[in-house]
Coordinates of C-alpha atoms and ligand atoms in Angstrom, one line a residue:
X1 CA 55.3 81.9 81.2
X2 CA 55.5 85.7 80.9
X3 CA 58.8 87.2 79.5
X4 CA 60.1 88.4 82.7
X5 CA 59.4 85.0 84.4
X6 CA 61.1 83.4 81.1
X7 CA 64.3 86.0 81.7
X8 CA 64.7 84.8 85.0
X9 CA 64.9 81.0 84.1
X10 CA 67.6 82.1 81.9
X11 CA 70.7 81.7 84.0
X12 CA 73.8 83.0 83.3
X13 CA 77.3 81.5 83.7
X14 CA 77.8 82.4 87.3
X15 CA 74.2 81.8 88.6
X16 CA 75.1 78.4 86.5
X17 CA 78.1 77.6 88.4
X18 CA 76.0 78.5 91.6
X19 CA 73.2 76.8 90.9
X20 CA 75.4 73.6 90.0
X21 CA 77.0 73.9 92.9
X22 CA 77.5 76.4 96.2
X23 CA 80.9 78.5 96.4
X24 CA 81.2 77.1 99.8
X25 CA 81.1 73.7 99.5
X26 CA 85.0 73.2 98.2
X27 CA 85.7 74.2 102.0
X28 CA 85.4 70.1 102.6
X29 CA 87.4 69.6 99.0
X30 CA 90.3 71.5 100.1
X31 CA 92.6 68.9 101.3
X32 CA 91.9 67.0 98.0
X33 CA 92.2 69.8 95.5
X34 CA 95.7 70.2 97.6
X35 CA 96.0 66.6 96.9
X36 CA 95.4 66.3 93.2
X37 CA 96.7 69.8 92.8
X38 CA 95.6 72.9 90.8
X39 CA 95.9 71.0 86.9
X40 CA 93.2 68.7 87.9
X41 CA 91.3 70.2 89.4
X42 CA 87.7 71.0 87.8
X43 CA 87.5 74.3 86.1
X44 CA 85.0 75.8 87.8
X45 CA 86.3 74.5 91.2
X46 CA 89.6 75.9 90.5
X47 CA 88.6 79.3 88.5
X48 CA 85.3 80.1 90.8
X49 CA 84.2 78.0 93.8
X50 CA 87.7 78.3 95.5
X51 CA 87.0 82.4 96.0
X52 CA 84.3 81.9 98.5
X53 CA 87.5 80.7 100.1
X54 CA 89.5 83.3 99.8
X55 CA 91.9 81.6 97.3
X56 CA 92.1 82.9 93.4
X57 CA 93.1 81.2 90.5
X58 CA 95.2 83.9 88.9
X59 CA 95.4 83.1 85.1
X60 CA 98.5 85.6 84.5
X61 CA 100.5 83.3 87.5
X62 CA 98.8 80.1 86.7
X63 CA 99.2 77.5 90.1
X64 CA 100.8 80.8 92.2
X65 CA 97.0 81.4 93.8
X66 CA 96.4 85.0 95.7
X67 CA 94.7 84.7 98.8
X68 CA 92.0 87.4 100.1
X69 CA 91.4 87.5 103.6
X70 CA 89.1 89.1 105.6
X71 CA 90.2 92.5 108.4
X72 CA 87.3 94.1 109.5
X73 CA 88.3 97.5 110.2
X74 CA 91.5 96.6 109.0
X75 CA 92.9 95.5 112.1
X76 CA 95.5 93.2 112.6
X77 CA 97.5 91.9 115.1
X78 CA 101.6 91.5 115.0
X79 CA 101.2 87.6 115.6
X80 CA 98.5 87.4 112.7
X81 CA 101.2 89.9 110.5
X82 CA 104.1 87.1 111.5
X83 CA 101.8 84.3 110.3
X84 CA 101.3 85.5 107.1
X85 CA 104.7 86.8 106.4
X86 CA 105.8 83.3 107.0
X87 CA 103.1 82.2 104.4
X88 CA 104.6 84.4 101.8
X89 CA 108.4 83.9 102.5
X90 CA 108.3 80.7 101.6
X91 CA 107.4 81.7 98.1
X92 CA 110.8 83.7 98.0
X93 CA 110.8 86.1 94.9
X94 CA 106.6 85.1 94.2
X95 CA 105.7 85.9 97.2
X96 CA 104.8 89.3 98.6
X97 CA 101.5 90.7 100.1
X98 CA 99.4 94.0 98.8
X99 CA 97.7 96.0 101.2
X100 CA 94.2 96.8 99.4
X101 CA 92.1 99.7 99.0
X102 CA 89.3 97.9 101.6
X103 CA 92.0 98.0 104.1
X104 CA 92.5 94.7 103.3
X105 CA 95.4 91.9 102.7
X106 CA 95.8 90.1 99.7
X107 CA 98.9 87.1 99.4
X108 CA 100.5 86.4 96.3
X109 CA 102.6 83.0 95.4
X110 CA 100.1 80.5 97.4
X111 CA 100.4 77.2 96.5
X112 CA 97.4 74.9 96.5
X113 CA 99.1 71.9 98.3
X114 CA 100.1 74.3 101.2
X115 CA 96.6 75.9 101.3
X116 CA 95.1 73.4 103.8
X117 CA 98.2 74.2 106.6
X118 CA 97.7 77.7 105.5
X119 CA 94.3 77.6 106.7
X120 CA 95.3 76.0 109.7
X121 CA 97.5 78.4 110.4
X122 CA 95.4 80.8 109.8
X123 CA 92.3 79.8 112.3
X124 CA 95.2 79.4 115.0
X125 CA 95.7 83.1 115.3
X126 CA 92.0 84.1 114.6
X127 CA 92.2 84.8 110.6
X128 CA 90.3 84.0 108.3
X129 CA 89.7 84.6 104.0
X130 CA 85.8 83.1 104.2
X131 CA 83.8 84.7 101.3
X132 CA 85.8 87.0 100.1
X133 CA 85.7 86.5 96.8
X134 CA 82.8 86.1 94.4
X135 CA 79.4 87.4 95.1
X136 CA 79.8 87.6 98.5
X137 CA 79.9 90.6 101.1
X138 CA 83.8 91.8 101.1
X139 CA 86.0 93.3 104.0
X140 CA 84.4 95.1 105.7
X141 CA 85.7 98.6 106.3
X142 CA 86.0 101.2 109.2
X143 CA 88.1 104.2 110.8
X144 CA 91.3 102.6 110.8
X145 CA 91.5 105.0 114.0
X146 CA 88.3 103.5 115.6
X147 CA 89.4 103.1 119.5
X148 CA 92.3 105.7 119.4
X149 CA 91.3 108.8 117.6
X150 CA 90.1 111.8 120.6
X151 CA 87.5 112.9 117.8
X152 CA 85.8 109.8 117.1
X153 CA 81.8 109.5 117.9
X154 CA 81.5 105.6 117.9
X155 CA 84.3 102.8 118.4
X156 CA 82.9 100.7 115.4
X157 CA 85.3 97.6 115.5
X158 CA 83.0 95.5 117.3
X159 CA 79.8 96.1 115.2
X160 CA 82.4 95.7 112.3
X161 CA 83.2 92.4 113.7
X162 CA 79.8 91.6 114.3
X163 CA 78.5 92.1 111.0
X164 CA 81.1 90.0 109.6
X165 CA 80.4 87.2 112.2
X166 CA 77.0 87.4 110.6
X167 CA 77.6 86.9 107.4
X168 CA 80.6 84.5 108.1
X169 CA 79.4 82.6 110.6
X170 CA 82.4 83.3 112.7
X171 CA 84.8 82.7 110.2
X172 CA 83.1 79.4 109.4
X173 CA 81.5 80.3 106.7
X174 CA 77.6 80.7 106.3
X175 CA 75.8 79.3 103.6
X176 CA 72.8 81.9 104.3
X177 CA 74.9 84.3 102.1
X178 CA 77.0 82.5 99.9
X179 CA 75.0 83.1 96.8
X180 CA 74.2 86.9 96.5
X181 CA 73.2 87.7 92.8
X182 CA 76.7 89.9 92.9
X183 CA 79.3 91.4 95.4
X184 CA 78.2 93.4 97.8
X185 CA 80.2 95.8 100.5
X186 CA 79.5 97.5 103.7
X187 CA 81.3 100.5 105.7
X188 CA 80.7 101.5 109.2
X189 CA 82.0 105.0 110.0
X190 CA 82.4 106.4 113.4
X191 CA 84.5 109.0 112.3
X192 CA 84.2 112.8 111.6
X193 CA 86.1 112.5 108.2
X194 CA 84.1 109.6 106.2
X195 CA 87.9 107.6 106.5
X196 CA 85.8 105.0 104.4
X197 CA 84.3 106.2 101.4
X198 CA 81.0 106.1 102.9
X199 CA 79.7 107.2 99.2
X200 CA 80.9 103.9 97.2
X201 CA 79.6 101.0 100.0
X202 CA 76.4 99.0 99.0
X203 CA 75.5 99.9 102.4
X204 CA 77.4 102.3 104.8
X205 CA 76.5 103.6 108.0
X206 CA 77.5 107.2 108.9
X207 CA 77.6 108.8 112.4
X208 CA 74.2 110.9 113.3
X209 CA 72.3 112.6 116.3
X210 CA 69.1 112.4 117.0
X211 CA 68.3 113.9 120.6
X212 CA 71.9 113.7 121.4
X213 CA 71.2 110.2 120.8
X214 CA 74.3 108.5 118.9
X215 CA 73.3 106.5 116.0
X216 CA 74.0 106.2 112.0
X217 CA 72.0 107.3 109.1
X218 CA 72.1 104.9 106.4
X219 CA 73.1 105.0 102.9
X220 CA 72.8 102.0 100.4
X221 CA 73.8 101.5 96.7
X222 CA 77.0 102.9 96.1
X223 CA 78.6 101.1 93.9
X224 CA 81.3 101.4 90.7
X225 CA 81.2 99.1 87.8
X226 CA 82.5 99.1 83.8
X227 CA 79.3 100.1 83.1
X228 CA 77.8 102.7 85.8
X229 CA 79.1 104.1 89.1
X230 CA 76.8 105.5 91.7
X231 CA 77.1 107.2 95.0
X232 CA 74.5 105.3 97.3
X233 CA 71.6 107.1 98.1
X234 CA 70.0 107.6 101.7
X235 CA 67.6 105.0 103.0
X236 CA 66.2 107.3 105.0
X237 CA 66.8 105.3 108.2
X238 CA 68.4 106.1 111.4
X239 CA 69.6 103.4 113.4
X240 CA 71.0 102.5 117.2
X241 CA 74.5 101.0 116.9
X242 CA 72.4 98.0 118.3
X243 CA 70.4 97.7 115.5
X244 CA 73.3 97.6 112.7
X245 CA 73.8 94.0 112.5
X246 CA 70.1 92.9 112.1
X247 CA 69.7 95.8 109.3
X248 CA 72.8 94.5 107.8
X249 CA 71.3 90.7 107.8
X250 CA 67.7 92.2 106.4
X251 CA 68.9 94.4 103.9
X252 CA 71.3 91.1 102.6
X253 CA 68.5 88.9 102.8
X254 CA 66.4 91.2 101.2
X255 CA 69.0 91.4 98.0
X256 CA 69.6 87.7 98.3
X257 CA 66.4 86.8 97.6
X258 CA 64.9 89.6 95.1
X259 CA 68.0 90.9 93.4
X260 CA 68.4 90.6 89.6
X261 CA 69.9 87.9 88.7
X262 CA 70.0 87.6 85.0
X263 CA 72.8 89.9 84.0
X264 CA 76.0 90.0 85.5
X265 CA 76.2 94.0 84.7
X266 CA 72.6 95.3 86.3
X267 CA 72.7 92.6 89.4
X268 CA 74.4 94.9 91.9
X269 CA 71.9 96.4 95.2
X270 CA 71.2 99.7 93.0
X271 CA 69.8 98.0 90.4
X272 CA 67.0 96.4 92.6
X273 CA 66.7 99.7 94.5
X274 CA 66.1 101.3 90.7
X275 CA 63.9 98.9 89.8
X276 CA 61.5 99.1 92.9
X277 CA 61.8 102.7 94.2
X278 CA 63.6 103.2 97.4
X279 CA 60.4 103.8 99.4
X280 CA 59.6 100.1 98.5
X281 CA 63.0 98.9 98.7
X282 CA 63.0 100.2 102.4
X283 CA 59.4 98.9 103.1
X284 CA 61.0 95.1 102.4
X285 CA 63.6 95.8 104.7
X286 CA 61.7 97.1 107.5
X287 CA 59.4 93.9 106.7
X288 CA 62.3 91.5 106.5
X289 CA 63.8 93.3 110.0
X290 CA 60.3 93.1 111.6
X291 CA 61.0 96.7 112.7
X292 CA 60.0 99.8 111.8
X293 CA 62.7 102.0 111.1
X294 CA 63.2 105.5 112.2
X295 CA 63.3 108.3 110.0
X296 CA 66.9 109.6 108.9
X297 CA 68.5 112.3 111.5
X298 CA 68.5 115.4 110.0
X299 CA 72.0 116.0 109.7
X300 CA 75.0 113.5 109.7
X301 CA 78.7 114.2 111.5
X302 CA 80.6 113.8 108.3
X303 CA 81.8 117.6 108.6
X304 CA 85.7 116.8 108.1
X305 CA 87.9 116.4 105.5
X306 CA 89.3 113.2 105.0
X307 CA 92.6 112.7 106.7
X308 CA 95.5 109.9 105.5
X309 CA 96.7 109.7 109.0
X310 CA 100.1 109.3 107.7
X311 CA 102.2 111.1 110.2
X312 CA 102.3 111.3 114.6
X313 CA 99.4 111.7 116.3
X314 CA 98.3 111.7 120.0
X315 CA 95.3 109.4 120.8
X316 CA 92.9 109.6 122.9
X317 CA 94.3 107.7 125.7
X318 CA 97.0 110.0 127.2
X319 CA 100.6 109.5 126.7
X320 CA 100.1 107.3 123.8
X321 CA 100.6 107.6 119.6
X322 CA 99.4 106.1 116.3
X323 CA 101.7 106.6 113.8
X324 CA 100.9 106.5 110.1
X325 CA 103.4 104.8 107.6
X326 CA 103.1 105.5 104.1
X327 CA 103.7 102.3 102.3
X328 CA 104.1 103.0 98.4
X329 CA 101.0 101.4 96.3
X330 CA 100.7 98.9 99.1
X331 CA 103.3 96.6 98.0
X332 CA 104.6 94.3 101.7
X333 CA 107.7 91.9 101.7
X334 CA 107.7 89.0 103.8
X335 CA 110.7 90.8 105.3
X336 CA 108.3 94.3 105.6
X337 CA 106.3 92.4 107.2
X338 CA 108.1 90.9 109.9
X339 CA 109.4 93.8 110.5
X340 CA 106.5 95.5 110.8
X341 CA 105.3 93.1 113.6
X342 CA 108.3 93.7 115.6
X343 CA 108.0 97.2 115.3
X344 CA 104.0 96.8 116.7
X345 CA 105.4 94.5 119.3
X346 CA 108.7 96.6 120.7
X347 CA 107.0 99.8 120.4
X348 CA 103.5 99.5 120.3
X349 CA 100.9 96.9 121.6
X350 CA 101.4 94.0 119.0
X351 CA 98.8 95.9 116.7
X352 CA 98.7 97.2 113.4
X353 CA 95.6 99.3 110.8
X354 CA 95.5 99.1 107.2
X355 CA 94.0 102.2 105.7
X356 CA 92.0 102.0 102.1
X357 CA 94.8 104.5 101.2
X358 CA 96.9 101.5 101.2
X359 CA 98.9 102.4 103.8
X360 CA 99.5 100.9 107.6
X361 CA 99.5 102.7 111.0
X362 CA 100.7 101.4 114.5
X363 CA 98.9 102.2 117.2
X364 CA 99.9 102.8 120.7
X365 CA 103.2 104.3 120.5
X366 CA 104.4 105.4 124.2
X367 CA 105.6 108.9 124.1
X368 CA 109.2 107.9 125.6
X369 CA 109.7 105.2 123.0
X370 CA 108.1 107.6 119.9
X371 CA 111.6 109.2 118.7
X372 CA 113.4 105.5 118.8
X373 CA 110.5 104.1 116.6
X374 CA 111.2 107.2 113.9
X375 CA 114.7 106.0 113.9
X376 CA 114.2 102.6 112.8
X377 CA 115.5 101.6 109.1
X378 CA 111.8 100.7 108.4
X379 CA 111.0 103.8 108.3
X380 CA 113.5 105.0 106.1
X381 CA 110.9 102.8 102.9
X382 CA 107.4 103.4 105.1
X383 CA 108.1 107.0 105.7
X384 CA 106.1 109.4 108.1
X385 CA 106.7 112.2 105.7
X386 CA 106.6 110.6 102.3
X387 CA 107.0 113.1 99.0
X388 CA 103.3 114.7 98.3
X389 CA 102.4 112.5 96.0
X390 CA 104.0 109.5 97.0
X391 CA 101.7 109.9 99.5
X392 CA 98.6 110.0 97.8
X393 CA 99.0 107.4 95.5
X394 CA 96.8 104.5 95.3
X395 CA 97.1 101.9 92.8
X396 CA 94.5 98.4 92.0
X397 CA 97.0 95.3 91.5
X398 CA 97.2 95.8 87.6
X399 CA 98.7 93.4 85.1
X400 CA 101.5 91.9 87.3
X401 CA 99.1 89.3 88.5
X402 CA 95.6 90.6 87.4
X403 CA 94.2 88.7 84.0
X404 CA 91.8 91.6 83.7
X405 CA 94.1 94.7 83.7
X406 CA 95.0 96.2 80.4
X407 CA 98.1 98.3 81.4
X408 CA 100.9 97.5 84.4
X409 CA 99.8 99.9 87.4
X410 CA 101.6 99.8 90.4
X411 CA 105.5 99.6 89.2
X412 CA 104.6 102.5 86.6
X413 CA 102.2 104.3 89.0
X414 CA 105.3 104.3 91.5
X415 CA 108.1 105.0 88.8
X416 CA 105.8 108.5 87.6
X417 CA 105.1 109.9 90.6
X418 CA 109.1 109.7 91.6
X419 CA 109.9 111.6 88.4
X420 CA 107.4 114.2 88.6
X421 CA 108.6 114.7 92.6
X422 CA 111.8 115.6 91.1
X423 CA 110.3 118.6 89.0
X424 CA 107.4 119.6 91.2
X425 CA 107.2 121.0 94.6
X426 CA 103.7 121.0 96.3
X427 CA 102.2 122.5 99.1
X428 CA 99.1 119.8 99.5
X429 CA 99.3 116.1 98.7
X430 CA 97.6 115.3 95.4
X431 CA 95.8 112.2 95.2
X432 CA 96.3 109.8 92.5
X433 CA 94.9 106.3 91.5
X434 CA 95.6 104.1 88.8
X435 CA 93.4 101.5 88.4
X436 CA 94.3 98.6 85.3
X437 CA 91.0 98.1 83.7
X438 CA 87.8 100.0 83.9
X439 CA 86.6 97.2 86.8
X440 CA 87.2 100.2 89.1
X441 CA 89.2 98.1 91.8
X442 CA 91.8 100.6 92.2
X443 CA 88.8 103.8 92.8
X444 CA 89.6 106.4 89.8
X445 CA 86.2 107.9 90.5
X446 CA 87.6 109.3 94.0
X447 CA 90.7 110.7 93.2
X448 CA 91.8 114.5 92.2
X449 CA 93.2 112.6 89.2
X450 CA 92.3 109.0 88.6
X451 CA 93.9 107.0 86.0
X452 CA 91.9 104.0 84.4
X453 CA 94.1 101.4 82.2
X454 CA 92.7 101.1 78.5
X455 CA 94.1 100.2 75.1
X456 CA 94.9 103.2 72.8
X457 CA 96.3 103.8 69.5
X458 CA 99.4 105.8 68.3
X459 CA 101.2 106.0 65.5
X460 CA 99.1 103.1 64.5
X461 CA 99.8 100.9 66.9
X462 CA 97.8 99.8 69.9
X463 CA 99.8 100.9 73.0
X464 CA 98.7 100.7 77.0
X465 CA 97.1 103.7 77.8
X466 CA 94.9 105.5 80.4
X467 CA 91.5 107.4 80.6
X468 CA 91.4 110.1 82.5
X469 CA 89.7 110.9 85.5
X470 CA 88.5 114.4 87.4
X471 CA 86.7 115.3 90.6
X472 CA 86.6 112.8 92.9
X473 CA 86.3 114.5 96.0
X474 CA 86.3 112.2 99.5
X475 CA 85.5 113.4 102.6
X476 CA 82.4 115.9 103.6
X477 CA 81.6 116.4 100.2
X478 CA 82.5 113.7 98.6
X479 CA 81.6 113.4 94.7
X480 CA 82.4 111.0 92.4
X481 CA 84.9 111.6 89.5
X482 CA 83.7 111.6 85.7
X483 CA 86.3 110.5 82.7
X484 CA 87.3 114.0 81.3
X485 CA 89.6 112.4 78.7
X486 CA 90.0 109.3 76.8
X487 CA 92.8 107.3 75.4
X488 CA 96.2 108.7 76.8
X489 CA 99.1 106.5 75.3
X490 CA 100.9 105.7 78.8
X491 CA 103.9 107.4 77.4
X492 CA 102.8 110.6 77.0
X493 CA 101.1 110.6 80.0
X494 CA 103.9 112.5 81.9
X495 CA 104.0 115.9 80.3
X496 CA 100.0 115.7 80.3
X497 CA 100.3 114.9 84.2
X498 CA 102.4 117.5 85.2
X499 CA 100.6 120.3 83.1
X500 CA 97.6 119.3 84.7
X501 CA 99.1 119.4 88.5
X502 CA 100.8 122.9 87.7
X503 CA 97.6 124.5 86.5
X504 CA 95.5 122.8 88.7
X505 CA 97.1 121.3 91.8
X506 CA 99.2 124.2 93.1
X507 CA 102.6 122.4 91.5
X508 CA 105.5 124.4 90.9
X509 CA 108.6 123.5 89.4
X510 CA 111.4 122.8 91.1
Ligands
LIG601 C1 83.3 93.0 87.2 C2 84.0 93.8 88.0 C3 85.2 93.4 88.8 C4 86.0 92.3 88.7 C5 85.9 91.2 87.7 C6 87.0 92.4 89.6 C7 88.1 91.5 89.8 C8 89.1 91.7 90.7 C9 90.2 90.8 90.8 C10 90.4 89.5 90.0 C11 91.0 91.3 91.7 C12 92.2 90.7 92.2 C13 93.4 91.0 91.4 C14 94.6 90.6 92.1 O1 95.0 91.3 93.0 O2 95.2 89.5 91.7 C15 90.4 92.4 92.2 C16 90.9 93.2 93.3 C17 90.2 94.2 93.9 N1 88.9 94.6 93.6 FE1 87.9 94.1 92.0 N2 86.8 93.5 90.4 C18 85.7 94.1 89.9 C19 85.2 95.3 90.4 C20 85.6 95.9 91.5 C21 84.9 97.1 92.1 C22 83.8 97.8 91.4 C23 85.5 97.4 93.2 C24 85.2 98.5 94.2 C25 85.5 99.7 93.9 C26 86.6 96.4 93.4 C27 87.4 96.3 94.5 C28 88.5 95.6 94.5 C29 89.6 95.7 95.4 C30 89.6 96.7 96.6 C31 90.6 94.9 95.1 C32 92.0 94.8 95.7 C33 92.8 95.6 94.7 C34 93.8 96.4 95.4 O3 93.5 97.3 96.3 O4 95.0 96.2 95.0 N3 86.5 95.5 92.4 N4 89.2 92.7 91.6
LIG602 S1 90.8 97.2 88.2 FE1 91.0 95.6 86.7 S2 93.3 95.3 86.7 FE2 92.8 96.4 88.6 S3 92.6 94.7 90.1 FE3 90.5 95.3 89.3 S4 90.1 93.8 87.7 FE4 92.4 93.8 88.1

């Protein structure tokens, strides 16, 4: 056996656990795990196999579960917002639900014995939290505008929904993609202003002409891990809208079946790409797709800046508004939340957006009923005009309920930003993300100033700190950050910060 044949025999813990067993099967073991409850559960059941469901052990919370759903484009309806703030109410004080920065939901306080009504629940109002966990292909992301923004190119909630039908089997669940060698995530953008972070998707899709002809050039690869972060690269491919879903299914077939597999840290799509040139890498695809796949347009329609659409604006269709609330690191009540779907439903259309700022917009706001929605209490915590940081600020989940975060994120993320509002005026938001542990979930590398939880010393002691990052820009040029200093005890991080954001962020005090 050569070496590299002998490597790939060598399986490592997950490909063990997948091997052993597929992620997908515990969907038929729920009522039984819910039976028998979390204790007895088998480890790897428990730990693992229950995130191609949606449902994750949280070690820090141990038998209060988070569950991870699935809202392509971040879409959600007021009915689907009422169901799950009923879900997390009954958790009282444990329960709550964080909007995520894949425009995403994620539930805290689940209990395993309720997860089977959950579910039902769930599929009664079209939801779902299939493979969203593990190494499967996460929520996947659009213009949280798509359908009401005047500017748009391309309405992309269907081909979101489509792709996710594919790989989900409706909702079902599809064991053609349950065992990917790693996570993998896609971004459709219709959009002028790259509202998705085209730059950081395994595979995104960005608006381009050819001929006047509407279609997307293709990027693949972006990814961030502890070890490497990458912006994805172009495939060099130009596709119809009509063709999106069959080049997502070739290029995932393509990685299920020749990505590395051996170690956990080189198994993402770039590594394969790396490893066979992307000339080859798109030669498989276009052999997998049985297509031959147009050259990239020459330019793409990513000429905005991003926008946080937290404000008024008019759509598209006449007489109607979304309006953008900023909701502070993403944190939701169960009362926020049904709230928030009475709002949709007395002055909107019984729809809500998340944004991968972590914040929520309601659509179709009637001009004549616009000033009695600003007037509403909710408003008062999810403001349309929050301070200009505030509104920025993105924070991961952090060591509240993450077992991997080495620092507390979102409470202190909040509590700093509030202090340095009080000394600093601005005339542009500055945007901020804290993330708990160099895992990346909370997107440093795209922030003017990203903060990434880490262990430091002072005084001879070990103390939470941060490392910090610069130069993430988003948007028409967007560029990844780099870590421009290390080790930052959390408690001197404030004079540090507010140096930095009066000599480079146009602060001044108050
Ligand atoms: C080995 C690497 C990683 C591990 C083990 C990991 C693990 C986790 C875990 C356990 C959570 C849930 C924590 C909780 O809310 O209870 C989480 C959240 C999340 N992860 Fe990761 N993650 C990794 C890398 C990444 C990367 C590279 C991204 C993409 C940039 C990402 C995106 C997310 C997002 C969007 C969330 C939701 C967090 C939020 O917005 O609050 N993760 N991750
Ligand atoms: S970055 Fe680390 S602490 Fe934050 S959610 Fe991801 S794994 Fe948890």
């Amino acid at each position: 056996m050569t070496s590299a044949a002998e490597a790939k025999t060598k399986l490592n813990k997950f490909e063990k656990i997948k091997a052993a067993k597929d992620g997908l099967a515990v969907k038929t073991e729920i009522e039984e795990f819910a039976q028998i409850g979390w204790e007895a559960m088998d480890t790897d059941d428990r730990d693992h196999r229950l995130k191609w469901l949606g449902v994750f052990f949280r070690p820090v919370t141990p038998g209060k579960f988070m569950l991870r759903l699935r809202m392509p484009s971040g879409v959600i309806t007021s009915e689907q917002m009422r169901v799950l703030a009923e879900i997390v109410q009954r958790y009282g004080d444990d329960g709550n639900a964080d909007i995520t920065t894949r425009q995403n939901l994620q539930l805290r306080g689940i209990r395993l014995e309720d997860v089977p009504d959950i579910f039902n629940r769930m599929q009664q109002v079209g939801l779902t939290s299939v493979q969203s966990g593990m190494d499967n292909v996460r929520n996947i992301t659009g213009s949280p505008v798509a359908g009401l923004d005047a500017d748009e190119l391309y309405d992309t909630r269907q081909l979101v929904q489509q792709v996710q039908d594919m790989i989900t089997g409706n909702g079902e669940g599809n064991p053609e993609f349950t065992n990917l060698p790693r996570k993998f995530n896609i971004a459709i953008a219709g959009c002028r202003d790259n509202s998705v972070h085209a730059e950081i998707n395994d595979i995104a899709f960005v608006p381009a002409f050819k001929d006047e002809t509407f279609g997307f050039n293709v990027l693949v690869g972006g990814f961030f891990s502890a070890k490497r972060c990458d912006a994805a690269i172009p495939l060099n491919a130009w596709v119809k809208p009509n063709q999106v879903v069959s080049l997502c299914r070739a290029i995932l077939e393509v990685f299920r079946d020749n990505g590395l597999r051996e170690n956990r840290q080189k198994s993402r799509l770039m590594w394969l790409i790396d490893e066979w040139g992307i000339d080859k890498f798109r030669r498989e695809v276009e052999t997998q797709m049985g297509e031959t796949l147009e050259a990239e347009a020459e330019k793409d329609e990513i000429l905005w800046d991003k926008r946080d659409h937290i404000g008024v604006y008019t759509q598209k269709q006449a007489g109607f508004n979304y309006v953008g609330l900023n909701v502070p690191v993403g944190r939701l009540y169960a009362n926020d939340m049904f709230e928030l779907a009475r709002l949709a439903e007395v002055y909107g259309q019984g729809e809500l957006r998340l944004t991968v700022e972590q914040n929520l917009i309601i659509p179709y706001v009637s001009d004549s009923r616009l000033e009695a929605l600003l007037t509403e209490p909710l408003l008062e915590k999810f403001s349309i005009n929050p301070a200009p940081l505030t509104r920025a600020l993105v924070s991961c989940t952090g060591a509240q309920f993450c077992n991997f975060a080495l620092i507390e994120t979102k409470n202190r993320a909040l509590a700093l930003v509030k202090e340095l509002e009080a000394e600093l005026t601005f005339t542009k938001p500055v945007r901020i993300h804290w993330t708990g542990c160099p895992n990346s979930c909370g997107q440093p590398q795209v922030a003017d100033i990203g903060l990434m939880g880490t262990k430091t010393r002072k005084d001879g002691k070990m103390v939470e700190g941060v490392d910090l990052f610069m130069g993430g820009k988003v948007g028409k040029e967007a560029e990844l950050g780099t870590c421009v200093k290390k080790g930052i005890a959390c408690e001197d991080l404030k004079p540090l910060l507010r140096d930095l954001l009066v000599d480079k962020f146009g602060g001044t005090a108050k």
